[in-house]
Amino acid sequence: MLSLTARSFVLCCALAVSFTVLGAHEYRADQLRIGHPFARATPPGARTGAVFFTVDNAAKEADRLLRASTPIAAGVVLHQMALEDGVMKMRAVPSVEVRSGGRLELKPNGYHLMLLDLRQPLKAGEKFPLTLTFEDAGTITISVLVEEMGAMGGAARK
Ligand SMILES: [Cu+2]
């Protein structure tokens, strides 16, 4: 039952979403360009994972990253790491703006997408699909490269 649902979800997204694959692991949705999406490998039994990428907005208007989903996790939330009273803390944020002509960076110790209740561990070298929804540009499905634990995104830039 569950696997059937997951399979039809993947199929439906593959059909509904069109995206352009550029060189160097980049994707484009309307005026947005998504660069170097990567995740960190997770230890066995880990229930959560983190995804990072950049979004460049060539549009005249700001856009917003509203939500994301992936078949390999039960949920995806937008998180921000920030220093609060001298301690790095992670907190959920409802959405994040991508300024006109600007770049939004999801990176270690900053904004990231948190994968909740992983259905499988993230193994270095593997890829998985992630569907992003923006307020104006709509949805785009990207392929996320899993790098080593603690990676800063070097391999995804090649
Ligand atoms: Cu987080």
mmCIF file with all atom_site columns, C-alpha atoms and ligand atoms in Angstrom:
data_model
loop_
_atom_site.group_PDB
_atom_site.id
_atom_site.type_symbol
_atom_site.label_atom_id
_atom_site.label_alt_id
_atom_site.label_comp_id
_atom_site.label_asym_id
_atom_site.label_entity_id
_atom_site.label_seq_id
_atom_site.pdbx_PDB_ins_code
_atom_site.Cartn_x
_atom_site.Cartn_y
_atom_site.Cartn_z
_atom_site.occupancy
_atom_site.B_iso_or_equiv
_atom_site.pdbx_formal_charge
_atom_site.auth_seq_id
_atom_site.auth_comp_id
_atom_site.auth_asym_id
_atom_site.auth_atom_id
_atom_site.pdbx_PDB_model_num
ATOM   1   C  CA . MET A 1 1   ? 0.000  0.000  0.000   1.00 0.00 ? 1   MET A CA 1
ATOM   2   C  CA . LEU A 1 2   ? 2.675  2.419  1.085   1.00 0.00 ? 2   LEU A CA 1
ATOM   3   C  CA . SER A 1 3   ? 5.059  1.482  -1.710  1.00 0.00 ? 3   SER A CA 1
ATOM   4   C  CA . LEU A 1 4   ? 2.264  1.777  -4.267  1.00 0.00 ? 4   LEU A CA 1
ATOM   5   C  CA . THR A 1 5   ? 1.502  5.281  -3.074  1.00 0.00 ? 5   THR A CA 1
ATOM   6   C  CA . ALA A 1 6   ? 5.163  6.223  -3.156  1.00 0.00 ? 6   ALA A CA 1
ATOM   7   C  CA . ARG A 1 7   ? 5.550  4.838  -6.663  1.00 0.00 ? 7   ARG A CA 1
ATOM   8   C  CA . SER A 1 8   ? 2.569  6.708  -8.076  1.00 0.00 ? 8   SER A CA 1
ATOM   9   C  CA . PHE A 1 9   ? 3.811  9.855  -6.361  1.00 0.00 ? 9   PHE A CA 1
ATOM   10  C  CA . VAL A 1 10  ? 7.163  9.566  -8.142  1.00 0.00 ? 10  VAL A CA 1
ATOM   11  C  CA . LEU A 1 11  ? 5.523  8.824  -11.473 1.00 0.00 ? 11  LEU A CA 1
ATOM   12  C  CA . CYS A 1 12  ? 3.119  11.726 -11.159 1.00 0.00 ? 12  CYS A CA 1
ATOM   13  C  CA . CYS A 1 13  ? 5.907  14.142 -10.381 1.00 0.00 ? 13  CYS A CA 1
ATOM   14  C  CA . ALA A 1 14  ? 8.050  12.890 -13.231 1.00 0.00 ? 14  ALA A CA 1
ATOM   15  C  CA . LEU A 1 15  ? 5.196  13.595 -15.632 1.00 0.00 ? 15  LEU A CA 1
ATOM   16  C  CA . ALA A 1 16  ? 4.041  16.890 -14.196 1.00 0.00 ? 16  ALA A CA 1
ATOM   17  C  CA . VAL A 1 17  ? 7.380  18.621 -13.842 1.00 0.00 ? 17  VAL A CA 1
ATOM   18  C  CA . SER A 1 18  ? 9.541  19.760 -16.667 1.00 0.00 ? 18  SER A CA 1
ATOM   19  C  CA . PHE A 1 19  ? 12.999 21.023 -15.913 1.00 0.00 ? 19  PHE A CA 1
ATOM   20  C  CA . THR A 1 20  ? 16.122 21.873 -17.778 1.00 0.00 ? 20  THR A CA 1
ATOM   21  C  CA . VAL A 1 21  ? 19.317 20.137 -16.819 1.00 0.00 ? 21  VAL A CA 1
ATOM   22  C  CA . LEU A 1 22  ? 22.277 22.433 -17.325 1.00 0.00 ? 22  LEU A CA 1
ATOM   23  C  CA . GLY A 1 23  ? 25.957 21.631 -17.073 1.00 0.00 ? 23  GLY A CA 1
ATOM   24  C  CA . ALA A 1 24  ? 27.712 21.348 -13.706 1.00 0.00 ? 24  ALA A CA 1
ATOM   25  C  CA . HIS A 1 25  ? 24.745 19.970 -11.809 1.00 0.00 ? 25  HIS A CA 1
ATOM   26  C  CA . GLU A 1 26  ? 22.394 22.913 -12.223 1.00 0.00 ? 26  GLU A CA 1
ATOM   27  C  CA . TYR A 1 27  ? 18.670 23.194 -12.850 1.00 0.00 ? 27  TYR A CA 1
ATOM   28  C  CA . ARG A 1 28  ? 16.456 25.979 -14.059 1.00 0.00 ? 28  ARG A CA 1
ATOM   29  C  CA . ALA A 1 29  ? 12.831 26.787 -13.275 1.00 0.00 ? 29  ALA A CA 1
ATOM   30  C  CA . ASP A 1 30  ? 11.548 29.897 -14.997 1.00 0.00 ? 30  ASP A CA 1
ATOM   31  C  CA . GLN A 1 31  ? 13.985 32.652 -13.892 1.00 0.00 ? 31  GLN A CA 1
ATOM   32  C  CA . LEU A 1 32  ? 15.468 30.609 -11.067 1.00 0.00 ? 32  LEU A CA 1
ATOM   33  C  CA . ARG A 1 33  ? 18.643 28.598 -11.271 1.00 0.00 ? 33  ARG A CA 1
ATOM   34  C  CA . ILE A 1 34  ? 19.305 25.878 -8.717  1.00 0.00 ? 34  ILE A CA 1
ATOM   35  C  CA . GLY A 1 35  ? 22.982 25.042 -8.259  1.00 0.00 ? 35  GLY A CA 1
ATOM   36  C  CA . HIS A 1 36  ? 24.927 22.125 -6.796  1.00 0.00 ? 36  HIS A CA 1
ATOM   37  C  CA . PRO A 1 37  ? 22.280 20.371 -4.706  1.00 0.00 ? 37  PRO A CA 1
ATOM   38  C  CA . PHE A 1 38  ? 23.882 18.002 -2.211  1.00 0.00 ? 38  PHE A CA 1
ATOM   39  C  CA . ALA A 1 39  ? 23.086 16.131 0.989   1.00 0.00 ? 39  ALA A CA 1
ATOM   40  C  CA . ARG A 1 40  ? 25.327 14.646 3.641   1.00 0.00 ? 40  ARG A CA 1
ATOM   41  C  CA . ALA A 1 41  ? 25.563 10.900 4.113   1.00 0.00 ? 41  ALA A CA 1
ATOM   42  C  CA . THR A 1 42  ? 23.793 9.696  7.253   1.00 0.00 ? 42  THR A CA 1
ATOM   43  C  CA . PRO A 1 43  ? 24.954 7.142  9.825   1.00 0.00 ? 43  PRO A CA 1
ATOM   44  C  CA . PRO A 1 44  ? 22.944 3.887  10.047  1.00 0.00 ? 44  PRO A CA 1
ATOM   45  C  CA . GLY A 1 45  ? 19.648 4.405  11.846  1.00 0.00 ? 45  GLY A CA 1
ATOM   46  C  CA . ALA A 1 46  ? 19.594 8.170  11.389  1.00 0.00 ? 46  ALA A CA 1
ATOM   47  C  CA . ARG A 1 47  ? 16.079 9.507  10.849  1.00 0.00 ? 47  ARG A CA 1
ATOM   48  C  CA . THR A 1 48  ? 16.990 12.904 9.442   1.00 0.00 ? 48  THR A CA 1
ATOM   49  C  CA . GLY A 1 49  ? 19.216 14.326 6.723   1.00 0.00 ? 49  GLY A CA 1
ATOM   50  C  CA . ALA A 1 50  ? 20.084 17.789 5.426   1.00 0.00 ? 50  ALA A CA 1
ATOM   51  C  CA . VAL A 1 51  ? 20.052 19.166 1.867   1.00 0.00 ? 51  VAL A CA 1
ATOM   52  C  CA . PHE A 1 52  ? 21.907 22.229 0.580   1.00 0.00 ? 52  PHE A CA 1
ATOM   53  C  CA . PHE A 1 53  ? 21.931 24.156 -2.715  1.00 0.00 ? 53  PHE A CA 1
ATOM   54  C  CA . THR A 1 54  ? 21.957 27.677 -4.125  1.00 0.00 ? 54  THR A CA 1
ATOM   55  C  CA . VAL A 1 55  ? 19.121 29.536 -5.852  1.00 0.00 ? 55  VAL A CA 1
ATOM   56  C  CA . ASP A 1 56  ? 19.883 32.435 -8.187  1.00 0.00 ? 56  ASP A CA 1
ATOM   57  C  CA . ASN A 1 57  ? 16.929 34.630 -9.128  1.00 0.00 ? 57  ASN A CA 1
ATOM   58  C  CA . ALA A 1 58  ? 17.204 36.445 -12.479 1.00 0.00 ? 58  ALA A CA 1
ATOM   59  C  CA . ALA A 1 59  ? 13.590 37.648 -12.319 1.00 0.00 ? 59  ALA A CA 1
ATOM   60  C  CA . LYS A 1 60  ? 12.562 41.258 -11.699 1.00 0.00 ? 60  LYS A CA 1
ATOM   61  C  CA . GLU A 1 61  ? 10.545 40.184 -8.689  1.00 0.00 ? 61  GLU A CA 1
ATOM   62  C  CA . ALA A 1 62  ? 11.482 38.319 -5.564  1.00 0.00 ? 62  ALA A CA 1
ATOM   63  C  CA . ASP A 1 63  ? 10.344 34.722 -5.241  1.00 0.00 ? 63  ASP A CA 1
ATOM   64  C  CA . ARG A 1 64  ? 9.918  32.443 -2.229  1.00 0.00 ? 64  ARG A CA 1
ATOM   65  C  CA . LEU A 1 65  ? 10.848 28.859 -1.554  1.00 0.00 ? 65  LEU A CA 1
ATOM   66  C  CA . LEU A 1 66  ? 7.655  27.542 0.010   1.00 0.00 ? 66  LEU A CA 1
ATOM   67  C  CA . ARG A 1 67  ? 8.106  23.798 0.443   1.00 0.00 ? 67  ARG A CA 1
ATOM   68  C  CA . ALA A 1 68  ? 9.813  20.645 -0.739  1.00 0.00 ? 68  ALA A CA 1
ATOM   69  C  CA . SER A 1 69  ? 9.178  16.933 -0.887  1.00 0.00 ? 69  SER A CA 1
ATOM   70  C  CA . THR A 1 70  ? 11.025 13.745 -1.729  1.00 0.00 ? 70  THR A CA 1
ATOM   71  C  CA . PRO A 1 71  ? 9.964  10.100 -1.993  1.00 0.00 ? 71  PRO A CA 1
ATOM   72  C  CA . ILE A 1 72  ? 12.800 9.054  0.342   1.00 0.00 ? 72  ILE A CA 1
ATOM   73  C  CA . ALA A 1 73  ? 11.509 10.939 3.397   1.00 0.00 ? 73  ALA A CA 1
ATOM   74  C  CA . ALA A 1 74  ? 8.124  11.339 5.071   1.00 0.00 ? 74  ALA A CA 1
ATOM   75  C  CA . GLY A 1 75  ? 8.538  15.099 5.240   1.00 0.00 ? 75  GLY A CA 1
ATOM   76  C  CA . VAL A 1 76  ? 10.823 17.992 4.362   1.00 0.00 ? 76  VAL A CA 1
ATOM   77  C  CA . VAL A 1 77  ? 11.037 21.207 6.360   1.00 0.00 ? 77  VAL A CA 1
ATOM   78  C  CA . LEU A 1 78  ? 12.992 24.400 5.910   1.00 0.00 ? 78  LEU A CA 1
ATOM   79  C  CA . HIS A 1 79  ? 15.416 25.017 8.768   1.00 0.00 ? 79  HIS A CA 1
ATOM   80  C  CA . GLN A 1 80  ? 17.732 27.800 9.738   1.00 0.00 ? 80  GLN A CA 1
ATOM   81  C  CA . MET A 1 81  ? 20.841 27.381 11.876  1.00 0.00 ? 81  MET A CA 1
ATOM   82  C  CA . ALA A 1 82  ? 21.511 30.511 13.834  1.00 0.00 ? 82  ALA A CA 1
ATOM   83  C  CA . LEU A 1 83  ? 23.481 31.628 16.841  1.00 0.00 ? 83  LEU A CA 1
ATOM   84  C  CA . GLU A 1 84  ? 21.132 32.201 19.774  1.00 0.00 ? 84  GLU A CA 1
ATOM   85  C  CA . ASP A 1 85  ? 22.649 33.216 23.089  1.00 0.00 ? 85  ASP A CA 1
ATOM   86  C  CA . GLY A 1 86  ? 26.002 31.819 21.999  1.00 0.00 ? 86  GLY A CA 1
ATOM   87  C  CA . VAL A 1 87  ? 24.592 28.451 20.968  1.00 0.00 ? 87  VAL A CA 1
ATOM   88  C  CA . MET A 1 88  ? 23.979 27.218 17.410  1.00 0.00 ? 88  MET A CA 1
ATOM   89  C  CA . LYS A 1 89  ? 20.310 26.307 17.163  1.00 0.00 ? 89  LYS A CA 1
ATOM   90  C  CA . MET A 1 90  ? 18.153 24.927 14.403  1.00 0.00 ? 90  MET A CA 1
ATOM   91  C  CA . ARG A 1 91  ? 14.682 26.305 13.955  1.00 0.00 ? 91  ARG A CA 1
ATOM   92  C  CA . ALA A 1 92  ? 11.930 25.822 11.400  1.00 0.00 ? 92  ALA A CA 1
ATOM   93  C  CA . VAL A 1 93  ? 11.048 28.719 9.118   1.00 0.00 ? 93  VAL A CA 1
ATOM   94  C  CA . PRO A 1 94  ? 7.848  28.720 7.027   1.00 0.00 ? 94  PRO A CA 1
ATOM   95  C  CA . SER A 1 95  ? 9.439  29.978 3.788   1.00 0.00 ? 95  SER A CA 1
ATOM   96  C  CA . VAL A 1 96  ? 12.464 31.899 2.591   1.00 0.00 ? 96  VAL A CA 1
ATOM   97  C  CA . GLU A 1 97  ? 12.800 34.736 0.100   1.00 0.00 ? 97  GLU A CA 1
ATOM   98  C  CA . VAL A 1 98  ? 14.989 34.724 -3.001  1.00 0.00 ? 98  VAL A CA 1
ATOM   99  C  CA . ARG A 1 99  ? 15.620 38.387 -3.784  1.00 0.00 ? 99  ARG A CA 1
ATOM   100 C  CA . SER A 1 100 ? 15.426 39.708 -7.340  1.00 0.00 ? 100 SER A CA 1
ATOM   101 C  CA . GLY A 1 101 ? 18.925 39.488 -8.782  1.00 0.00 ? 101 GLY A CA 1
ATOM   102 C  CA . GLY A 1 102 ? 20.059 37.781 -5.589  1.00 0.00 ? 102 GLY A CA 1
ATOM   103 C  CA . ARG A 1 103 ? 21.238 34.404 -4.426  1.00 0.00 ? 103 ARG A CA 1
ATOM   104 C  CA . LEU A 1 104 ? 19.754 32.302 -1.668  1.00 0.00 ? 104 LEU A CA 1
ATOM   105 C  CA . GLU A 1 105 ? 22.303 29.934 -0.197  1.00 0.00 ? 105 GLU A CA 1
ATOM   106 C  CA . LEU A 1 106 ? 21.316 26.807 1.666   1.00 0.00 ? 106 LEU A CA 1
ATOM   107 C  CA . LYS A 1 107 ? 24.540 25.707 3.304   1.00 0.00 ? 107 LYS A CA 1
ATOM   108 C  CA . PRO A 1 108 ? 25.916 24.019 6.416   1.00 0.00 ? 108 PRO A CA 1
ATOM   109 C  CA . ASN A 1 109 ? 25.368 26.293 9.447   1.00 0.00 ? 109 ASN A CA 1
ATOM   110 C  CA . GLY A 1 110 ? 22.738 28.328 7.562   1.00 0.00 ? 110 GLY A CA 1
ATOM   111 C  CA . TYR A 1 111 ? 19.473 27.580 5.829   1.00 0.00 ? 111 TYR A CA 1
ATOM   112 C  CA . HIS A 1 112 ? 18.924 23.950 4.837   1.00 0.00 ? 112 HIS A CA 1
ATOM   113 C  CA . LEU A 1 113 ? 16.145 21.545 4.016   1.00 0.00 ? 113 LEU A CA 1
ATOM   114 C  CA . MET A 1 114 ? 15.707 18.904 6.684   1.00 0.00 ? 114 MET A CA 1
ATOM   115 C  CA . LEU A 1 115 ? 14.535 15.476 5.579   1.00 0.00 ? 115 LEU A CA 1
ATOM   116 C  CA . LEU A 1 116 ? 12.338 13.916 8.263   1.00 0.00 ? 116 LEU A CA 1
ATOM   117 C  CA . ASP A 1 117 ? 11.791 10.198 8.822   1.00 0.00 ? 117 ASP A CA 1
ATOM   118 C  CA . LEU A 1 118 ? 14.161 8.974  6.130   1.00 0.00 ? 118 LEU A CA 1
ATOM   119 C  CA . ARG A 1 119 ? 12.945 5.802  4.463   1.00 0.00 ? 119 ARG A CA 1
ATOM   120 C  CA . GLN A 1 120 ? 16.535 4.797  3.689   1.00 0.00 ? 120 GLN A CA 1
ATOM   121 C  CA . PRO A 1 121 ? 19.985 5.933  4.805   1.00 0.00 ? 121 PRO A CA 1
ATOM   122 C  CA . LEU A 1 122 ? 21.741 8.478  2.583   1.00 0.00 ? 122 LEU A CA 1
ATOM   123 C  CA . LYS A 1 123 ? 24.834 6.862  1.088   1.00 0.00 ? 123 LYS A CA 1
ATOM   124 C  CA . ALA A 1 124 ? 27.686 8.853  -0.429  1.00 0.00 ? 124 ALA A CA 1
ATOM   125 C  CA . GLY A 1 125 ? 27.649 8.721  -4.236  1.00 0.00 ? 125 GLY A CA 1
ATOM   126 C  CA . GLU A 1 126 ? 23.907 8.132  -4.520  1.00 0.00 ? 126 GLU A CA 1
ATOM   127 C  CA . LYS A 1 127 ? 21.318 10.577 -5.834  1.00 0.00 ? 127 LYS A CA 1
ATOM   128 C  CA . PHE A 1 128 ? 17.686 11.140 -4.995  1.00 0.00 ? 128 PHE A CA 1
ATOM   129 C  CA . PRO A 1 129 ? 14.934 13.379 -6.415  1.00 0.00 ? 129 PRO A CA 1
ATOM   130 C  CA . LEU A 1 130 ? 13.729 16.436 -4.531  1.00 0.00 ? 130 LEU A CA 1
ATOM   131 C  CA . THR A 1 131 ? 10.787 18.563 -5.636  1.00 0.00 ? 131 THR A CA 1
ATOM   132 C  CA . LEU A 1 132 ? 10.915 22.249 -4.710  1.00 0.00 ? 132 LEU A CA 1
ATOM   133 C  CA . THR A 1 133 ? 7.916  24.590 -4.824  1.00 0.00 ? 133 THR A CA 1
ATOM   134 C  CA . PHE A 1 134 ? 8.431  28.313 -5.338  1.00 0.00 ? 134 PHE A CA 1
ATOM   135 C  CA . GLU A 1 135 ? 5.700  30.933 -5.057  1.00 0.00 ? 135 GLU A CA 1
ATOM   136 C  CA . ASP A 1 136 ? 6.176  32.312 -8.588  1.00 0.00 ? 136 ASP A CA 1
ATOM   137 C  CA . ALA A 1 137 ? 8.406  29.872 -10.464 1.00 0.00 ? 137 ALA A CA 1
ATOM   138 C  CA . GLY A 1 138 ? 6.292  26.875 -9.426  1.00 0.00 ? 138 GLY A CA 1
ATOM   139 C  CA . THR A 1 139 ? 7.691  23.399 -8.910  1.00 0.00 ? 139 THR A CA 1
ATOM   140 C  CA . ILE A 1 140 ? 10.964 21.930 -10.056 1.00 0.00 ? 140 ILE A CA 1
ATOM   141 C  CA . THR A 1 141 ? 12.396 18.490 -9.392  1.00 0.00 ? 141 THR A CA 1
ATOM   142 C  CA . ILE A 1 142 ? 16.131 18.328 -8.907  1.00 0.00 ? 142 ILE A CA 1
ATOM   143 C  CA . SER A 1 143 ? 18.523 15.476 -8.291  1.00 0.00 ? 143 SER A CA 1
ATOM   144 C  CA . VAL A 1 144 ? 20.459 15.682 -5.027  1.00 0.00 ? 144 VAL A CA 1
ATOM   145 C  CA . LEU A 1 145 ? 23.940 14.166 -4.794  1.00 0.00 ? 145 LEU A CA 1
ATOM   146 C  CA . VAL A 1 146 ? 24.830 12.522 -1.493  1.00 0.00 ? 146 VAL A CA 1
ATOM   147 C  CA . GLU A 1 147 ? 28.316 13.438 -0.312  1.00 0.00 ? 147 GLU A CA 1
ATOM   148 C  CA . GLU A 1 148 ? 30.369 12.214 2.646   1.00 0.00 ? 148 GLU A CA 1
ATOM   149 C  CA . MET A 1 149 ? 29.327 13.025 6.212   1.00 0.00 ? 149 MET A CA 1
ATOM   150 C  CA . GLY A 1 150 ? 30.402 16.559 7.024   1.00 0.00 ? 150 GLY A CA 1
ATOM   151 C  CA . ALA A 1 151 ? 30.837 17.467 3.331   1.00 0.00 ? 151 ALA A CA 1
ATOM   152 C  CA . MET A 1 152 ? 30.709 21.125 2.350   1.00 0.00 ? 152 MET A CA 1
ATOM   153 C  CA . GLY A 1 153 ? 29.497 20.509 -1.201  1.00 0.00 ? 153 GLY A CA 1
ATOM   154 C  CA . GLY A 1 154 ? 32.744 20.114 -3.138  1.00 0.00 ? 154 GLY A CA 1
ATOM   155 C  CA . ALA A 1 155 ? 31.719 17.084 -5.201  1.00 0.00 ? 155 ALA A CA 1
ATOM   156 C  CA . ALA A 1 156 ? 28.399 18.641 -6.253  1.00 0.00 ? 156 ALA A CA 1
ATOM   157 C  CA . ARG A 1 157 ? 30.296 21.514 -7.880  1.00 0.00 ? 157 ARG A CA 1
ATOM   158 C  CA . LYS A 1 158 ? 32.115 19.293 -10.358 1.00 0.00 ? 158 LYS A CA 1
HETATM 159 CU CU . CU  B 2 .   ? 17.740 21.096 10.359  1.00 0.00 ? 1   CU  B CU 1
#
